[in-house]
């Protein structure tokens, strides 16, 4: 998402260059933030001065620990994590790098295999011809992991699927470093659940195929492993593979294994959330968490009926959800509710009829969207909403999905006023259903704020961007790229709002002139507002 700055409104240049130079021969000042574990901090301190003298780096050391959580036996769930001290909204419980991670098969040509950034121009590995990188720096940084993989792909003469590539990386690292790779790892790969015995027949057949292909791919020069150990790793990946996002956090581009994260149990109304920031997962609290309280995250999007969430959790993670929201069906009535007009509720038969119609239209809309027929998507949304809005409540999930899709596709097609109308309705509905600090709510509010800004509705747009910023600061933290974008948007809209209040006519004249020279672009093409499912779906 990109917010274009109206240069005509700037009274002074507030941009600060990251690299500053006062003339030829001036040494560049580059800030480097390094995350190190407590055990390695002392050894690193001895090298810090040498690095500063050699390269002129400004180095800041941030220590991360596991002092906020401990492993315990959660009743009815097995192992879990609980807080060892009281926590508040936005607190970071732990930071964890991946044990291993790979790019999705479908994204292999669009994403750097080292840093997982989406790039238009990537440099291909000259040996295996498969791995691609931003530049030589990324390639060198990834070489330690890719070296064995590179030779294996070249010998195999084709590229195995993402599950096999990830399993191979995990096993190569196990062979090289053992089950515990740092003093911050709370569990071993071997002790993670694989749920192979719970898999349906269809999944078992796919597992057998993957094992067969893995054995063909596995180099003869590497340590041999039996079928049971390979089956275990593939099973762990199947139910614990975490979605790796791009640098923006908006699109899933790969899958990784994070052992500590696997210990965090599910709740449909969780007290924590997980985001990927600079290649590492951060577990962050959504609100007050008492000492001794179990740490939970949501594996699936809350904007589903309780029965649908339970089905998804059973199919993917092999457990029956017994959380309070599933047990009591909390908010299910709102998610399927009919509209109330002047105190009179729309008849149930009419609500049922429009609900069934909406489900059919959602399927058609999604197919048109996948095919890239965006004008057809808009036509379907308008037709469906014409029947939905007089009958369904503003919290009905099928209507919310139509509003969401309509607003983002209309924004892409630059019908900003109509998009803003739907975006505001969507956010109003979300606010009645989602946790107040839910990341999906924050992302949707951000998108709605930008849509209003694009439509010239600066007051509402600024308010939504400020609301989104308050949520994203908790869910993503101040260093995440999305938070930084939001801060820039907040400052921009605040400046414009002041000018709007001073002289509305002049503001619109200057804005129109500026936008003719600087076309606004929210994103390359319509995408959902962030990643709503924590772990990768099968």
XYZ file of C-alpha atoms in Angstrom:
538
model
C 0.000 0.000 0.000
C 1.377 3.393 -0.962
C 0.156 6.814 0.101
C 1.270 9.511 -2.321
C 2.514 12.676 -0.649
C 1.117 15.939 -1.950
C 4.298 17.948 -2.210
C 2.360 21.188 -2.719
C 1.115 20.999 0.861
C 4.543 20.559 2.448
C 5.730 23.737 4.136
C 9.032 22.200 5.082
C 10.971 19.087 4.208
C 10.588 16.630 7.088
C 12.166 13.689 5.340
C 15.190 12.295 7.169
C 17.735 10.385 5.151
C 18.757 7.047 6.589
C 22.257 7.484 5.189
C 23.698 10.955 5.666
C 26.731 12.424 3.927
C 28.074 15.965 4.101
C 30.450 15.608 1.181
C 32.982 13.460 -0.593
C 34.898 11.147 1.660
C 32.337 11.324 4.479
C 31.779 7.932 6.108
C 28.229 6.672 5.854
C 26.385 6.189 9.129
C 24.268 3.049 9.041
C 22.169 1.872 11.975
C 22.159 -1.895 12.522
C 19.816 -3.559 15.007
C 20.907 -7.042 16.030
C 18.835 -9.480 18.067
C 21.009 -11.772 20.141
C 20.246 -14.311 22.841
C 21.505 -13.759 26.397
C 24.099 -16.504 26.020
C 25.671 -14.940 22.940
C 25.531 -11.281 24.010
C 28.785 -11.353 25.994
C 30.730 -12.910 23.107
C 29.254 -10.448 20.652
C 30.172 -7.433 22.797
C 33.858 -8.264 22.295
C 33.408 -8.005 18.510
C 31.237 -4.873 18.558
C 34.074 -2.329 18.799
C 36.000 -4.010 15.973
C 32.949 -3.850 13.674
C 32.347 -0.181 14.477
C 35.968 0.728 13.761
C 36.080 -1.305 10.560
C 32.768 -0.351 8.971
C 31.459 2.710 10.796
C 28.266 0.875 11.773
C 26.110 2.170 14.602
C 25.223 -1.083 16.339
C 22.379 -1.506 18.812
C 22.024 -4.816 20.633
C 18.560 -5.992 21.653
C 18.397 -9.102 23.819
C 15.416 -11.441 23.520
C 14.634 -14.106 26.082
C 12.017 -16.672 27.046
C 11.569 -15.122 30.491
C 7.907 -14.246 29.849
C 6.640 -17.796 29.293
C 7.061 -21.344 30.515
C 5.972 -24.758 29.246
C 3.201 -26.499 31.194
C 0.619 -29.262 30.762
C -2.590 -27.574 29.631
C -5.703 -29.547 30.701
C -7.190 -31.322 27.699
C -4.666 -29.808 25.282
C -1.283 -31.319 26.096
C 1.710 -29.047 26.334
C 1.194 -25.301 26.212
C 2.728 -22.003 27.275
C 1.665 -19.777 30.156
C 2.704 -16.333 31.324
C 5.175 -16.151 34.205
C 4.422 -12.453 34.801
C 1.609 -10.020 34.094
C 1.542 -8.730 30.512
C -0.092 -5.757 28.814
C -1.331 -4.980 25.314
C 1.541 -4.890 22.844
C 4.059 -6.692 25.060
C 6.371 -9.050 23.148
C 6.387 -12.479 24.790
C 9.131 -13.880 22.568
C 10.836 -13.540 19.201
C 11.765 -16.667 17.260
C 13.637 -17.186 13.979
C 12.530 -20.079 11.797
C 14.160 -23.461 12.256
C 13.769 -23.770 8.488
C 11.624 -22.075 5.838
C 11.016 -22.331 2.090
C 9.172 -20.361 -0.575
C 5.861 -21.725 -1.866
C 6.056 -23.557 -5.192
C 3.669 -20.985 -6.685
C 5.852 -18.056 -5.538
C 9.267 -19.509 -6.394
C 9.850 -17.088 -9.266
C 8.560 -13.969 -7.523
C 10.116 -14.087 -4.058
C 13.691 -14.010 -2.791
C 14.501 -17.456 -1.362
C 16.666 -15.832 1.281
C 14.754 -12.872 2.739
C 11.275 -13.699 1.296
C 10.875 -10.248 -0.221
C 8.756 -9.974 -3.347
C 10.834 -8.574 -6.201
C 10.287 -8.013 -9.906
C 13.897 -8.774 -10.796
C 15.616 -11.667 -9.052
C 18.989 -13.310 -9.633
C 18.837 -17.050 -10.225
C 21.265 -19.495 -8.631
C 23.706 -20.419 -11.386
C 23.994 -24.030 -10.244
C 20.517 -25.403 -9.485
C 18.696 -22.772 -11.617
C 15.844 -22.821 -9.065
C 16.647 -20.602 -6.087
C 16.376 -16.864 -6.735
C 17.656 -13.943 -4.682
C 17.463 -10.156 -4.459
C 21.206 -9.835 -4.992
C 24.555 -11.378 -4.104
C 24.168 -10.292 -0.485
C 20.991 -12.351 -0.035
C 22.540 -15.268 -1.904
C 25.613 -15.317 0.323
C 23.486 -15.050 3.466
C 21.356 -18.019 2.358
C 24.216 -20.167 1.044
C 24.774 -22.132 4.246
C 21.218 -23.519 4.033
C 21.038 -23.692 0.255
C 24.402 -25.372 -0.345
C 23.252 -28.954 0.254
C 19.827 -28.251 -1.239
C 21.454 -26.828 -4.370
C 23.433 -30.009 -5.015
C 20.384 -32.174 -4.264
C 18.134 -30.322 -6.723
C 20.819 -30.477 -9.386
C 21.303 -34.232 -8.894
C 17.533 -34.879 -8.720
C 17.160 -32.912 -11.976
C 13.838 -31.418 -10.852
C 12.428 -29.425 -7.955
C 10.440 -31.276 -5.266
C 7.351 -29.681 -3.743
C 7.511 -27.234 -0.841
C 6.753 -29.886 1.808
C 9.666 -32.052 0.693
C 12.015 -29.075 0.389
C 11.124 -27.916 3.909
C 11.406 -31.423 5.368
C 14.845 -31.812 3.798
C 16.024 -28.500 5.234
C 14.761 -29.489 8.685
C 16.525 -32.866 8.573
C 19.769 -31.404 7.233
C 19.794 -28.981 10.137
C 18.957 -31.729 12.631
C 21.867 -33.779 11.309
C 24.202 -30.806 11.519
C 23.195 -29.154 14.800
C 20.987 -31.573 16.727
C 17.506 -31.095 18.164
C 18.245 -27.982 20.260
C 19.981 -25.205 18.334
C 19.916 -22.481 21.021
C 19.245 -21.925 24.704
C 15.990 -20.202 23.707
C 14.426 -23.292 22.124
C 11.779 -24.699 24.462
C 11.144 -27.955 22.613
C 12.690 -30.314 20.086
C 11.438 -31.154 16.607
C 11.193 -34.808 17.633
C 8.769 -34.002 20.468
C 6.324 -32.025 18.306
C 3.014 -33.665 17.385
C 2.788 -35.078 13.856
C -0.813 -36.441 14.004
C 0.044 -39.062 11.384
C -2.217 -41.558 13.159
C -5.117 -39.070 12.919
C -4.793 -38.382 9.196
C -7.665 -39.377 6.888
C -6.949 -41.883 4.137
C -6.551 -39.208 1.462
C -3.861 -37.412 3.477
C -2.097 -40.682 4.248
C -1.882 -41.473 0.551
C -0.350 -38.051 -0.115
C 2.064 -38.619 2.767
C 3.220 -41.895 1.215
C 3.800 -40.132 -2.117
C 5.800 -37.387 -0.381
C 7.919 -39.966 1.475
C 8.645 -41.805 -1.771
C 9.628 -38.567 -3.529
C 11.677 -37.472 -0.524
C 13.736 -40.668 -0.619
C 14.386 -40.134 -4.335
C 15.416 -36.535 -3.670
C 17.556 -37.199 -0.569
C 21.262 -37.263 -1.561
C 23.212 -40.474 -1.064
C 25.993 -38.408 0.477
C 23.687 -37.276 3.299
C 22.935 -39.305 6.412
C 20.219 -41.903 5.687
C 16.905 -41.717 7.584
C 14.167 -44.289 8.002
C 10.577 -43.894 6.849
C 9.264 -43.223 10.373
C 11.529 -40.220 10.949
C 10.711 -38.759 7.522
C 7.004 -39.368 8.129
C 7.244 -37.543 11.467
C 8.848 -34.436 9.956
C 6.319 -34.289 7.111
C 3.486 -34.738 9.626
C 4.820 -31.915 11.794
C 4.989 -29.642 8.752
C 1.456 -30.613 7.745
C -0.117 -29.432 11.006
C 2.465 -26.936 12.298
C 3.799 -25.243 9.175
C 3.556 -21.493 9.783
C 2.674 -19.117 6.964
C 5.639 -16.910 6.059
C 4.622 -13.519 4.669
C 6.373 -11.092 2.362
C 8.147 -7.972 3.611
C 4.817 -6.125 3.813
C 3.040 -8.793 5.822
C 0.177 -8.770 3.308
C 0.706 -11.933 1.264
C 1.658 -15.490 2.166
C 4.769 -16.441 0.199
C 6.196 -19.458 2.023
C 6.044 -21.896 4.904
C 8.358 -22.316 7.872
C 8.760 -24.271 11.075
C 8.985 -22.400 14.386
C 9.282 -24.937 17.256
C 8.426 -22.596 20.153
C 5.387 -21.242 18.324
C 4.106 -24.809 17.942
C 3.647 -24.918 21.733
C 1.089 -22.091 21.718
C -2.432 -23.520 21.823
C -5.515 -22.218 20.036
C -8.443 -20.142 21.229
C -10.992 -18.483 18.950
C -10.831 -15.374 21.193
C -7.102 -15.412 22.010
C -5.025 -13.227 24.305
C -2.051 -13.038 21.904
C -1.263 -12.751 18.217
C 1.658 -13.715 15.993
C 3.225 -11.630 13.238
C 6.295 -12.085 11.086
C 8.720 -9.179 11.295
C 12.066 -9.153 9.508
C 12.148 -12.937 9.140
C 11.263 -13.718 12.762
C 7.918 -14.403 14.430
C 6.875 -12.171 17.296
C 4.319 -13.358 19.839
C 2.524 -10.239 21.114
C -0.194 -9.806 23.758
C -3.528 -8.308 22.691
C -4.478 -7.106 26.161
C -3.889 -7.751 29.833
C -2.636 -11.304 30.503
C -2.461 -12.415 34.126
C 0.466 -14.303 35.608
C -0.174 -18.035 35.188
C -2.716 -17.527 32.375
C -2.338 -19.765 29.324
C -1.025 -18.070 26.192
C -3.298 -18.601 23.182
C -3.498 -17.528 19.558
C -6.183 -18.126 16.939
C -5.339 -20.606 14.189
C -8.315 -19.544 12.018
C -10.209 -16.375 11.213
C -12.852 -15.485 13.804
C -15.156 -14.207 11.061
C -16.603 -17.693 10.599
C -19.472 -19.395 12.390
C -18.419 -21.519 15.361
C -19.305 -24.771 13.570
C -17.203 -23.784 10.563
C -14.255 -22.874 12.786
C -14.554 -26.204 14.585
C -14.630 -28.037 11.250
C -11.534 -26.223 9.997
C -9.661 -26.910 13.234
C -10.622 -30.585 13.219
C -9.654 -31.070 9.568
C -6.331 -29.226 9.769
C -5.171 -29.610 13.376
C -7.032 -32.749 14.533
C -8.643 -31.383 17.705
C -12.130 -30.392 18.825
C -12.238 -26.754 19.888
C -13.843 -26.329 23.311
C -13.193 -22.604 23.737
C -15.968 -20.469 25.206
C -16.891 -18.872 21.879
C -17.306 -22.262 20.184
C -19.085 -23.871 23.135
C -21.657 -21.072 23.455
C -21.761 -20.070 19.788
C -20.861 -16.501 20.737
C -21.826 -13.971 18.042
C -23.173 -16.678 15.709
C -26.577 -14.986 15.865
C -25.050 -11.658 14.817
C -23.125 -13.276 11.967
C -26.357 -14.632 10.439
C -28.746 -11.905 11.625
C -31.478 -10.185 9.688
C -31.958 -6.448 9.565
C -34.164 -4.614 12.053
C -36.103 -1.714 10.491
C -37.910 0.688 12.856
C -37.892 -1.968 15.557
C -39.322 -4.640 13.240
C -37.142 -7.601 12.307
C -37.112 -8.881 8.737
C -38.907 -12.284 8.582
C -36.643 -15.319 9.084
C -37.773 -16.873 5.790
C -36.614 -13.818 3.882
C -33.273 -13.783 5.741
C -32.756 -17.474 4.948
C -33.569 -16.954 1.267
C -31.123 -14.041 0.878
C -28.460 -15.910 2.875
C -28.609 -18.878 0.487
C -28.573 -16.522 -2.496
C -25.550 -14.714 -1.024
C -23.594 -17.946 -0.660
C -24.082 -18.725 -4.355
C -23.066 -15.202 -5.338
C -19.953 -15.359 -3.160
C -18.815 -18.431 -5.082
C -19.373 -16.671 -8.417
C -17.624 -13.553 -7.167
C -14.594 -15.482 -5.954
C -14.245 -17.292 -9.277
C -14.409 -14.013 -11.198
C -11.827 -12.578 -8.841
C -9.472 -15.517 -9.332
C -9.855 -15.084 -13.099
C -8.948 -11.399 -12.781
C -12.322 -10.244 -14.147
C -12.610 -7.294 -11.796
C -15.451 -5.494 -13.587
C -17.424 -8.737 -13.377
C -16.619 -8.871 -9.644
C -18.039 -5.364 -9.190
C -21.181 -6.295 -11.126
C -21.750 -9.374 -8.945
C -21.141 -7.411 -5.735
C -23.547 -4.622 -6.690
C -26.244 -7.083 -7.704
C -25.859 -9.095 -4.508
C -25.691 -6.068 -2.187
C -28.883 -4.705 -3.732
C -30.674 -7.741 -2.289
C -28.612 -8.035 0.900
C -28.732 -4.517 2.334
C -32.545 -4.292 2.830
C -32.660 -7.755 4.464
C -29.400 -8.652 6.249
C -27.894 -7.061 9.355
C -24.638 -5.125 9.060
C -22.923 -7.972 10.944
C -24.011 -10.734 8.549
C -20.760 -12.330 7.416
C -21.861 -12.844 3.797
C -22.700 -9.159 3.473
C -19.413 -8.222 5.161
C -17.516 -10.303 2.602
C -19.337 -8.568 -0.238
C -18.582 -5.128 1.218
C -14.944 -6.075 1.706
C -14.453 -7.347 -1.836
C -16.460 -4.530 -3.399
C -14.450 -1.854 -1.590
C -11.047 -3.267 -2.486
C -11.851 -3.991 -6.149
C -13.541 -0.620 -6.635
C -10.465 1.035 -5.103
C -8.290 -0.854 -7.557
C -10.498 0.384 -10.407
C -10.314 3.903 -8.869
C -14.039 4.247 -8.089
C -13.042 5.689 -4.747
C -16.313 7.260 -3.561
C -18.322 4.057 -3.936
C -15.445 2.033 -2.486
C -15.358 4.296 0.577
C -19.077 3.761 1.211
C -18.655 -0.017 1.298
C -15.409 0.179 3.269
C -17.044 2.170 6.054
C -19.937 -0.298 6.314
C -17.426 -3.155 6.450
C -15.451 -1.580 9.303
C -18.631 -0.771 11.254
C -19.608 -4.444 11.045
C -16.139 -5.692 11.943
C -16.081 -3.494 15.057
C -19.137 -5.359 16.384
C -17.583 -8.807 15.876
C -13.788 -8.768 16.143
C -11.650 -8.413 19.250
C -10.880 -4.658 19.533
C -7.178 -5.369 18.958
C -7.581 -7.978 16.219
C -4.989 -7.621 13.457
C -7.527 -8.238 10.679
C -9.642 -5.390 12.076
C -6.593 -3.129 12.081
C -5.691 -3.979 8.488
C -9.278 -3.512 7.286
C -9.523 -0.148 9.059
C -6.241 0.943 7.488
C -7.480 0.017 4.029
C -10.778 1.813 4.647
C -8.931 4.907 5.850
C -6.814 5.054 2.702
C -9.904 4.506 0.543
C -11.607 7.492 2.198
C -8.450 9.549 1.702
C -8.425 8.577 -1.964
C -12.066 9.654 -2.214
C -11.206 13.073 -0.768
C -12.993 12.356 2.541
C -10.071 13.547 4.613
C -11.809 13.808 8.010
C -13.134 10.246 8.040
C -9.972 8.936 6.395
C -7.708 10.487 9.027
C -9.884 9.130 11.829
C -9.757 5.604 10.427
C -6.003 5.739 9.879
C -5.514 6.856 13.494
C -7.776 4.016 14.683
C -5.858 1.509 12.566
C -2.550 2.840 13.872
C -3.608 2.264 17.485
C -4.457 -1.376 16.686
C -1.433 -2.132 14.508
C 0.931 -0.703 17.122
C -0.294 -3.488 19.425
C -0.464 -6.331 16.903
C 2.620 -5.502 14.817
C 4.760 -3.201 16.954
C 6.563 0.032 16.035
C 9.278 -1.526 13.832
C 7.020 -3.428 11.421
C 6.871 -2.009 7.850
C 3.080 -1.710 8.009
C 3.282 0.337 11.218
C 5.846 2.636 9.634
C 3.595 3.085 6.600
C 0.676 3.899 8.872
C 2.702 6.481 10.773
C 3.560 8.198 7.477
C -0.114 8.083 6.475
C -1.183 9.502 9.839
C 1.213 12.435 9.532
C 0.182 13.057 5.925
C -3.564 13.047 6.599
C -3.119 15.151 9.743
C -1.327 17.810 7.698
C -3.996 17.716 4.998
C -6.799 17.860 7.561
C -5.381 21.066 9.025
C -5.304 22.629 5.565
C -8.818 21.365 4.827
C -10.133 23.104 7.933
C -8.306 26.329 7.065
C -9.687 26.581 3.517
C -11.754 23.724 2.118
C -12.026 25.192 -1.390
C -8.287 25.781 -1.790
C -7.553 22.338 -0.323
C -9.634 20.548 -2.966
C -8.156 22.658 -5.767
C -4.601 21.873 -4.703
C -5.420 18.216 -4.103
C -6.933 17.805 -7.562
C -3.915 19.452 -9.177
C -1.533 17.280 -7.180
C -3.320 14.040 -7.996
C -3.227 14.753 -11.720
C 0.549 14.733 -11.482
C 0.766 11.902 -8.932
C -1.739 9.100 -9.617
C -2.637 7.284 -6.448
C -2.023 3.576 -6.149
C -3.057 1.485 -3.181
C -1.631 -1.837 -4.339
C -0.708 -3.667 -7.517
C -3.930 -5.651 -7.547
C -6.737 -6.451 -5.091
C -5.704 -8.711 -2.216
C -7.302 -9.607 1.100
C -6.550 -7.376 4.075
C -3.639 -9.374 5.407
C -3.229 -13.003 6.351
C -6.092 -14.146 8.545
C -5.038 -17.744 9.160
C -2.041 -18.265 11.402
C -0.892 -21.586 9.996
C -0.813 -22.632 6.371
C -3.916 -24.365 5.079
C -3.588 -27.689 3.328
